Coordinates of C-alpha atoms in Angstrom, one line a residue:
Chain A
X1 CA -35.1 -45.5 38.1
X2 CA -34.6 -41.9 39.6
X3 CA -36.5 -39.9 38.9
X4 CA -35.3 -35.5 38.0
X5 CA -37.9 -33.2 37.2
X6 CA -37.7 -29.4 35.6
X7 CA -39.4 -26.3 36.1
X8 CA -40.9 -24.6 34.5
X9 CA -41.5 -27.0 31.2
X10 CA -41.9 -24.3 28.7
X11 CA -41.2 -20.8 29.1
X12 CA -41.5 -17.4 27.1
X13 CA -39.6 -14.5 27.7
X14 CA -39.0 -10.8 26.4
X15 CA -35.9 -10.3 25.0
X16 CA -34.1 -8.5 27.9
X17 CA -35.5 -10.0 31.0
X18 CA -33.7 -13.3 33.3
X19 CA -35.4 -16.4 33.3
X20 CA -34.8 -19.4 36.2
X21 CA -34.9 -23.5 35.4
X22 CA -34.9 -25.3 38.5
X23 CA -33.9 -28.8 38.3
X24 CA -34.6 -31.1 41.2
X25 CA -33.8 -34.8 42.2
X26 CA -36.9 -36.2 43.7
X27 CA -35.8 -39.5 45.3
X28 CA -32.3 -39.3 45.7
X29 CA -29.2 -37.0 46.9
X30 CA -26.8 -35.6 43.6
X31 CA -23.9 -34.3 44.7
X32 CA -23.4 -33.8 41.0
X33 CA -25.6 -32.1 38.3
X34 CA -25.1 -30.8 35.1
X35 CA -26.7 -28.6 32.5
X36 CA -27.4 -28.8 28.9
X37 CA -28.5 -27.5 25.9
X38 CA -30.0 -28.9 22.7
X39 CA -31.7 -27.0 19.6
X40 CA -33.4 -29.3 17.4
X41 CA -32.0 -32.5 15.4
X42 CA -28.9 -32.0 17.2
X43 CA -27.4 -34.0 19.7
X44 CA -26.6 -32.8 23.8
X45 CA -24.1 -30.0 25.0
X46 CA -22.9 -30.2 27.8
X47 CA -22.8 -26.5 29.6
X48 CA -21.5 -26.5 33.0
X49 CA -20.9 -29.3 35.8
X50 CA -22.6 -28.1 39.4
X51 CA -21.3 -29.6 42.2
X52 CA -23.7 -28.9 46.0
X53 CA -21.9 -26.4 47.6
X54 CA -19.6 -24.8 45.4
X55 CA -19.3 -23.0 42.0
X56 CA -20.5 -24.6 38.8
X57 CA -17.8 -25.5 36.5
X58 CA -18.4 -23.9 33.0
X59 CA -17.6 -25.8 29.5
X60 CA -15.3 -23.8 27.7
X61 CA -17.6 -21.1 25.0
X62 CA -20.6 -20.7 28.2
X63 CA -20.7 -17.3 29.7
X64 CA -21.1 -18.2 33.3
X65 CA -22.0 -14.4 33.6
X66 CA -24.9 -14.9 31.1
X67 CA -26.3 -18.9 32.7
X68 CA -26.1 -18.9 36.4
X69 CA -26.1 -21.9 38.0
X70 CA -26.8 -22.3 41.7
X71 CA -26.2 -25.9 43.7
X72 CA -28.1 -24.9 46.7
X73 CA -28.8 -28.2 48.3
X74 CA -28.3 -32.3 46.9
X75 CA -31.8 -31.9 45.5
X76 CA -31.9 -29.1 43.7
X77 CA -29.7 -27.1 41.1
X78 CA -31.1 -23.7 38.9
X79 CA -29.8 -22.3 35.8
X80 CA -30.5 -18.8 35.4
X81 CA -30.5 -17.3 31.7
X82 CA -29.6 -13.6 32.6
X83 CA -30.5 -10.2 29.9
X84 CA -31.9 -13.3 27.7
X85 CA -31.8 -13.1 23.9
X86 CA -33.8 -14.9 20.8
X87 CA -30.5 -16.6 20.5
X88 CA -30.5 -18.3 23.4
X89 CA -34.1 -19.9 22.8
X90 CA -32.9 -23.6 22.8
X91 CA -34.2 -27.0 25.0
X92 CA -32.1 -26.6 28.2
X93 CA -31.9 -30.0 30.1
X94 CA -30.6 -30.9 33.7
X95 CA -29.4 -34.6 34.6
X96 CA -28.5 -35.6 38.3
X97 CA -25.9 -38.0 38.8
X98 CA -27.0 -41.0 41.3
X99 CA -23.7 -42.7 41.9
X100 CA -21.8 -44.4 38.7
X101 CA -24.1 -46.2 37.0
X102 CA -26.9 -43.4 36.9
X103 CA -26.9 -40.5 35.1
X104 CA -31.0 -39.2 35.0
X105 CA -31.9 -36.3 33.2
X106 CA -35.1 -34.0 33.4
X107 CA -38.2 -33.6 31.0
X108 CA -36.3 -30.4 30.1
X109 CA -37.0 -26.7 29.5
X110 CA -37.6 -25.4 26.2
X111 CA -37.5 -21.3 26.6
X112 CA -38.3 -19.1 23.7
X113 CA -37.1 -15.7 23.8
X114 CA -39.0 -12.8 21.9
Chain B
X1 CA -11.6 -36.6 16.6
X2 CA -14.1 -37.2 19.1
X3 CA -13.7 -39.3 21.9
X4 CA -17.5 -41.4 21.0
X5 CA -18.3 -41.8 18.0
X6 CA -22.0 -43.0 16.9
X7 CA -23.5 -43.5 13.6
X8 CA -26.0 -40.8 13.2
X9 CA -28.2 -42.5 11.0
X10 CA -31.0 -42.3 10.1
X11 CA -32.2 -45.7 10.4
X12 CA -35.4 -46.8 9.6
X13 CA -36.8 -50.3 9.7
X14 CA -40.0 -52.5 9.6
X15 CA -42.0 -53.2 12.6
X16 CA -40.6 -56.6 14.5
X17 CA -37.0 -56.4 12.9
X18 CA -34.0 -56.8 15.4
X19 CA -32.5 -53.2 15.3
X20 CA -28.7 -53.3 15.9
X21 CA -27.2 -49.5 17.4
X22 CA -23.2 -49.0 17.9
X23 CA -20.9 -46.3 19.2
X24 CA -16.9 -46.7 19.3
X25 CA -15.0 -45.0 21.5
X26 CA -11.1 -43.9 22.1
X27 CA -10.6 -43.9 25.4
X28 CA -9.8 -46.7 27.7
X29 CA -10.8 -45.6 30.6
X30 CA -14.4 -45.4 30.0
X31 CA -15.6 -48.5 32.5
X32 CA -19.4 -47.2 32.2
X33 CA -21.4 -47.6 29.3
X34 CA -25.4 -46.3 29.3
X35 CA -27.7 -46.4 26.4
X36 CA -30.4 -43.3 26.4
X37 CA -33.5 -43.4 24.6
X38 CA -34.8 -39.7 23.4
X39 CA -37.9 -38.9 21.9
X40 CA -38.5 -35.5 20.4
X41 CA -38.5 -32.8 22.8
X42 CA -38.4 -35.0 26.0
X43 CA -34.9 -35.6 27.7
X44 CA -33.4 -38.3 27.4
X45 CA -33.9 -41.6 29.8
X46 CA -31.6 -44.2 30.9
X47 CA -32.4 -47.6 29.1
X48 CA -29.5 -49.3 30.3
X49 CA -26.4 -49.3 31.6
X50 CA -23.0 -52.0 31.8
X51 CA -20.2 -51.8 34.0
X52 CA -16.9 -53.0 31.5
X53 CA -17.2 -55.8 29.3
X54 CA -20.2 -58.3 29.4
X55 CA -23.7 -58.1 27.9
X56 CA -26.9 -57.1 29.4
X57 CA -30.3 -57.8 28.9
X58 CA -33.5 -56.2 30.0
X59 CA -36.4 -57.3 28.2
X60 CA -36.3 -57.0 24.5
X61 CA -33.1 -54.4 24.9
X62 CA -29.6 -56.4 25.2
X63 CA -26.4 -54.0 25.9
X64 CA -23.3 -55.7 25.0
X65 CA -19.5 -54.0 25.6
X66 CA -16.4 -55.3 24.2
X67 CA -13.9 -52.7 25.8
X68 CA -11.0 -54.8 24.0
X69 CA -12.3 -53.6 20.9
X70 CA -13.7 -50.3 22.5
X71 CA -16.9 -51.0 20.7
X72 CA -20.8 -51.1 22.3
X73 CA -23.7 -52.3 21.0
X74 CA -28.1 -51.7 21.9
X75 CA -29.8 -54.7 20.1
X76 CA -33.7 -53.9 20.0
X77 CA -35.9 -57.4 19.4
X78 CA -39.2 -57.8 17.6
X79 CA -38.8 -53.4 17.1
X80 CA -42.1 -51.9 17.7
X81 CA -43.0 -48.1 16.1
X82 CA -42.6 -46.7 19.9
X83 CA -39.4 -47.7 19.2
X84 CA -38.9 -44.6 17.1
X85 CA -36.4 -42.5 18.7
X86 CA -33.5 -41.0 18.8
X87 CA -30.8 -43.7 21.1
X88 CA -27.8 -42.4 22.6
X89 CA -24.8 -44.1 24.2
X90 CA -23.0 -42.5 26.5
X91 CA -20.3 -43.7 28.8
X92 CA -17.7 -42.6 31.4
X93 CA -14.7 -43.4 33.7
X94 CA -14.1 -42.5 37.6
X95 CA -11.9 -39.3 36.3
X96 CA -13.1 -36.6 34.2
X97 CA -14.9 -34.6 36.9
X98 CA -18.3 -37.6 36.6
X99 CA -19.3 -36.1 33.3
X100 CA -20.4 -38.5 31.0
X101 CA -19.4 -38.5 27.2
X102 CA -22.1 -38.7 24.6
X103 CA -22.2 -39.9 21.4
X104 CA -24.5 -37.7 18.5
X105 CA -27.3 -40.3 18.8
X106 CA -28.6 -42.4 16.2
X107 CA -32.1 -41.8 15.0
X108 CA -34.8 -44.8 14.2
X109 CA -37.8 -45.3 13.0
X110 CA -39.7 -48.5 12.7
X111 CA -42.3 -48.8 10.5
X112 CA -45.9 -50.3 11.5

Protein backbone atom coordinates (compact mmCIF):
# COMPACT_ATOMS: atom_id res chain seq x y z
CA UNK A 1 0.00 0.00 0.00
CA UNK A 2 1.07 3.76 0.03
CA UNK A 3 2.89 4.63 2.16
CA UNK A 4 2.41 8.69 4.31
CA UNK A 5 4.76 9.61 6.79
CA UNK A 6 4.72 12.58 9.60
CA UNK A 7 7.13 14.76 11.03
CA UNK A 8 8.07 15.25 13.62
CA UNK A 9 6.54 12.03 15.67
CA UNK A 10 6.33 13.54 19.00
CA UNK A 11 6.65 17.03 19.87
CA UNK A 12 6.76 19.37 23.04
CA UNK A 13 6.06 22.84 23.01
CA UNK A 14 5.79 25.98 25.48
CA UNK A 15 2.61 27.22 25.84
CA UNK A 16 2.77 30.29 23.44
CA UNK A 17 5.06 29.24 20.73
CA UNK A 18 3.85 27.63 16.83
CA UNK A 19 4.65 24.25 16.08
CA UNK A 20 4.77 22.67 12.26
CA UNK A 21 3.58 18.80 11.23
CA UNK A 22 4.62 18.07 7.92
CA UNK A 23 2.83 15.29 6.28
CA UNK A 24 4.24 13.74 3.12
CA UNK A 25 3.19 11.04 0.45
CA UNK A 26 6.29 9.11 -0.26
CA UNK A 27 5.31 7.06 -3.36
CA UNK A 28 2.51 8.58 -4.81
CA UNK A 29 0.92 12.12 -5.97
CA UNK A 30 -2.35 13.43 -3.40
CA UNK A 31 -4.12 15.91 -4.79
CA UNK A 32 -6.02 15.57 -1.65
CA UNK A 33 -5.07 15.53 2.10
CA UNK A 34 -6.65 15.94 5.18
CA UNK A 35 -5.99 16.55 8.80
CA UNK A 36 -7.04 15.12 12.02
CA UNK A 37 -7.16 15.07 15.49
CA UNK A 38 -7.70 12.34 18.07
CA UNK A 39 -7.22 12.53 22.11
CA UNK A 40 -7.30 9.27 23.62
CA UNK A 41 -10.11 6.41 23.51
CA UNK A 42 -11.81 8.52 21.12
CA UNK A 43 -12.47 8.05 17.63
CA UNK A 44 -10.99 10.49 14.41
CA UNK A 45 -11.98 14.29 13.68
CA UNK A 46 -11.74 15.35 10.78
CA UNK A 47 -10.18 19.14 10.76
CA UNK A 48 -9.77 20.51 7.39
CA UNK A 49 -9.60 18.97 3.75
CA UNK A 50 -6.24 20.41 1.80
CA UNK A 51 -6.40 20.38 -1.70
CA UNK A 52 -2.40 21.10 -3.80
CA UNK A 53 -2.73 24.52 -4.67
CA UNK A 54 -5.35 26.15 -3.02
CA UNK A 55 -6.76 26.94 0.53
CA UNK A 56 -7.56 24.17 2.97
CA UNK A 57 -11.14 23.78 3.61
CA UNK A 58 -11.82 23.98 7.47
CA UNK A 59 -14.59 21.62 9.35
CA UNK A 60 -16.89 23.73 10.95
CA UNK A 61 -15.59 24.57 15.09
CA UNK A 62 -11.42 24.68 13.53
CA UNK A 63 -9.89 28.04 13.71
CA UNK A 64 -8.14 28.07 10.45
CA UNK A 65 -6.32 31.20 12.05
CA UNK A 66 -5.09 28.95 14.93
CA UNK A 67 -4.07 25.36 12.44
CA UNK A 68 -2.57 26.41 9.28
CA UNK A 69 -2.47 24.26 6.69
CA UNK A 70 -0.28 24.63 3.63
CA UNK A 71 -0.65 22.19 0.30
CA UNK A 72 2.54 23.20 -1.19
CA UNK A 73 3.14 20.45 -3.66
CA UNK A 74 1.22 16.63 -4.34
CA UNK A 75 3.59 15.25 -1.76
CA UNK A 76 3.54 17.21 0.96
CA UNK A 77 0.87 19.11 3.20
CA UNK A 78 1.80 21.01 6.92
CA UNK A 79 -0.43 21.91 9.68
CA UNK A 80 0.79 24.62 11.64
CA UNK A 81 -0.58 24.92 15.39
CA UNK A 82 -0.11 28.74 15.86
CA UNK A 83 0.24 30.71 19.87
CA UNK A 84 -0.25 26.80 20.95
CA UNK A 85 -2.09 26.04 24.19
CA UNK A 86 -2.18 22.77 26.76
CA UNK A 87 -5.56 22.45 25.15
CA UNK A 88 -4.55 21.79 21.99
CA UNK A 89 -2.13 18.81 23.12
CA UNK A 90 -3.94 15.95 21.14
CA UNK A 91 -2.60 13.06 18.38
CA UNK A 92 -2.85 15.06 15.16
CA UNK A 93 -2.92 12.73 12.02
CA UNK A 94 -2.53 13.40 8.18
CA UNK A 95 -4.02 10.81 5.49
CA UNK A 96 -3.39 11.25 1.65
CA UNK A 97 -5.86 10.27 -0.64
CA UNK A 98 -4.44 7.91 -3.60
CA UNK A 99 -7.36 7.80 -5.96
CA UNK A 100 -10.89 6.11 -4.62
CA UNK A 101 -10.12 3.26 -3.09
CA UNK A 102 -7.08 4.58 -0.87
CA UNK A 103 -7.29 6.75 1.76
CA UNK A 104 -3.50 6.24 3.77
CA UNK A 105 -2.91 7.98 6.82
CA UNK A 106 0.41 8.84 8.70
CA UNK A 107 2.12 7.38 11.95
CA UNK A 108 0.83 10.64 13.35
CA UNK A 109 1.96 13.50 15.65
CA UNK A 110 1.19 13.60 19.20
CA UNK A 111 2.23 17.38 20.49
CA UNK A 112 2.09 18.20 24.13
CA UNK A 113 1.90 21.63 25.01
CA UNK A 114 3.29 22.98 28.50
CA UNK B 1 -28.04 10.76 13.78
CA UNK B 2 -24.84 10.03 12.27
CA UNK B 3 -24.40 9.04 8.87
CA UNK B 4 -22.02 5.49 10.15
CA UNK B 5 -22.82 4.08 12.79
CA UNK B 6 -20.39 1.31 14.50
CA UNK B 7 -20.75 -0.56 17.57
CA UNK B 8 -18.17 0.70 19.84
CA UNK B 9 -17.63 -2.24 21.81
CA UNK B 10 -15.66 -3.32 23.59
CA UNK B 11 -15.26 -6.74 22.39
CA UNK B 12 -13.10 -9.09 23.73
CA UNK B 13 -12.63 -12.74 22.64
CA UNK B 14 -10.39 -15.88 22.96
CA UNK B 15 -7.42 -16.49 20.81
CA UNK B 16 -8.58 -18.36 17.35
CA UNK B 17 -12.29 -17.27 17.55
CA UNK B 18 -13.88 -15.84 14.23
CA UNK B 19 -14.39 -12.05 15.25
CA UNK B 20 -17.38 -10.57 13.45
CA UNK B 21 -17.15 -6.27 13.13
CA UNK B 22 -20.18 -4.14 11.59
CA UNK B 23 -21.05 -0.60 10.82
CA UNK B 24 -24.51 0.60 9.19
CA UNK B 25 -24.71 3.46 7.36
CA UNK B 26 -27.58 6.03 5.99
CA UNK B 27 -26.48 7.14 2.97
CA UNK B 28 -26.75 5.60 -0.30
CA UNK B 29 -24.30 6.97 -2.07
CA UNK B 30 -21.45 5.61 -0.15
CA UNK B 31 -19.94 3.14 -3.14
CA UNK B 32 -16.57 2.82 -1.08
CA UNK B 33 -16.22 0.85 1.89
CA UNK B 34 -12.57 0.53 3.80
CA UNK B 35 -11.88 -1.21 7.07
CA UNK B 36 -8.85 0.50 9.26
CA UNK B 37 -7.09 -1.25 11.77
CA UNK B 38 -5.63 1.21 14.74
CA UNK B 39 -3.52 0.35 17.37
CA UNK B 40 -2.94 2.69 20.24
CA UNK B 41 -1.26 5.74 19.35
CA UNK B 42 -0.32 4.66 15.71
CA UNK B 43 -2.69 6.01 12.78
CA UNK B 44 -4.69 4.05 11.48
CA UNK B 45 -3.91 1.57 8.26
CA UNK B 46 -5.93 0.50 5.47
CA UNK B 47 -6.91 -3.31 5.82
CA UNK B 48 -9.20 -3.41 3.16
CA UNK B 49 -11.31 -1.90 0.96
CA UNK B 50 -14.69 -2.93 -1.41
CA UNK B 51 -16.10 -1.10 -4.18
CA UNK B 52 -20.31 -1.56 -3.70
CA UNK B 53 -21.71 -4.84 -2.89
CA UNK B 54 -19.64 -8.08 -2.93
CA UNK B 55 -17.24 -9.71 -0.44
CA UNK B 56 -13.62 -9.56 -0.13
CA UNK B 57 -11.04 -11.56 1.13
CA UNK B 58 -7.44 -11.07 1.94
CA UNK B 59 -6.06 -13.63 3.99
CA UNK B 60 -7.71 -14.38 7.28
CA UNK B 61 -9.76 -10.75 6.87
CA UNK B 62 -13.07 -11.08 4.58
CA UNK B 63 -14.90 -7.64 3.86
CA UNK B 64 -18.39 -8.17 2.93
CA UNK B 65 -21.08 -5.09 1.77
CA UNK B 66 -24.60 -5.42 1.35
CA UNK B 67 -25.48 -1.79 0.16
CA UNK B 68 -29.26 -3.03 -0.09
CA UNK B 69 -29.21 -3.30 3.40
CA UNK B 70 -26.64 -0.50 3.90
CA UNK B 71 -24.79 -2.84 6.22
CA UNK B 72 -20.79 -3.93 6.15
CA UNK B 73 -19.19 -6.45 7.79
CA UNK B 74 -14.82 -7.32 8.76
CA UNK B 75 -14.85 -11.04 9.63
CA UNK B 76 -11.30 -11.86 11.40
CA UNK B 77 -10.49 -16.00 11.28
CA UNK B 78 -8.57 -18.09 13.77
CA UNK B 79 -8.14 -14.21 15.81
CA UNK B 80 -4.73 -13.89 17.07
CA UNK B 81 -3.90 -11.33 20.30
CA UNK B 82 -2.13 -8.95 17.53
CA UNK B 83 -5.49 -8.79 16.58
CA UNK B 84 -6.08 -6.39 19.47
CA UNK B 85 -7.10 -3.22 18.10
CA UNK B 86 -9.16 -0.72 17.62
CA UNK B 87 -11.09 -1.52 13.68
CA UNK B 88 -12.66 1.24 11.92
CA UNK B 89 -14.85 1.34 8.79
CA UNK B 90 -15.04 4.02 6.90
CA UNK B 91 -16.59 4.63 3.55
CA UNK B 92 -17.38 7.29 0.90
CA UNK B 93 -19.09 8.34 -2.40
CA UNK B 94 -17.57 10.39 -5.50
CA UNK B 95 -19.36 13.74 -3.86
CA UNK B 96 -18.71 15.09 -0.63
CA UNK B 97 -15.44 16.88 -1.38
CA UNK B 98 -13.32 12.90 -1.22
CA UNK B 99 -13.62 12.99 2.49
CA UNK B 100 -14.29 9.71 3.85
CA UNK B 101 -16.92 9.14 6.67
CA UNK B 102 -15.86 7.17 9.75
CA UNK B 103 -17.47 5.24 12.01
CA UNK B 104 -16.36 5.49 16.12
CA UNK B 105 -14.33 2.24 15.80
CA UNK B 106 -14.87 -0.84 17.60
CA UNK B 107 -12.31 -1.95 20.00
CA UNK B 108 -11.04 -5.88 20.40
CA UNK B 109 -9.12 -7.82 22.29
CA UNK B 110 -8.31 -11.40 21.88
CA UNK B 111 -7.18 -13.22 24.50
CA UNK B 112 -3.95 -15.63 24.29
Amino acid sequence: GAVVSQHPSRVICKSGTSVKIECRSLDFQATTMFWYRQFPKQSLMLMATSNEGSKATYEQGVEKDKFLINHASLTLSTLTVTSAHPEDSSFYICSARDGPDGQYFGPGTRLTVT
Amino acid sequence: QKEVEQDPGPLSVPEGAIVSLNCTYSNSAFQYFMWYRQYSRKGPELLMYTYSSGNKEDGRFTAQVDKSSKYISLFIRDSQPSDSATYLCAMWGNTNAGKSTFGDGTTLTVKP
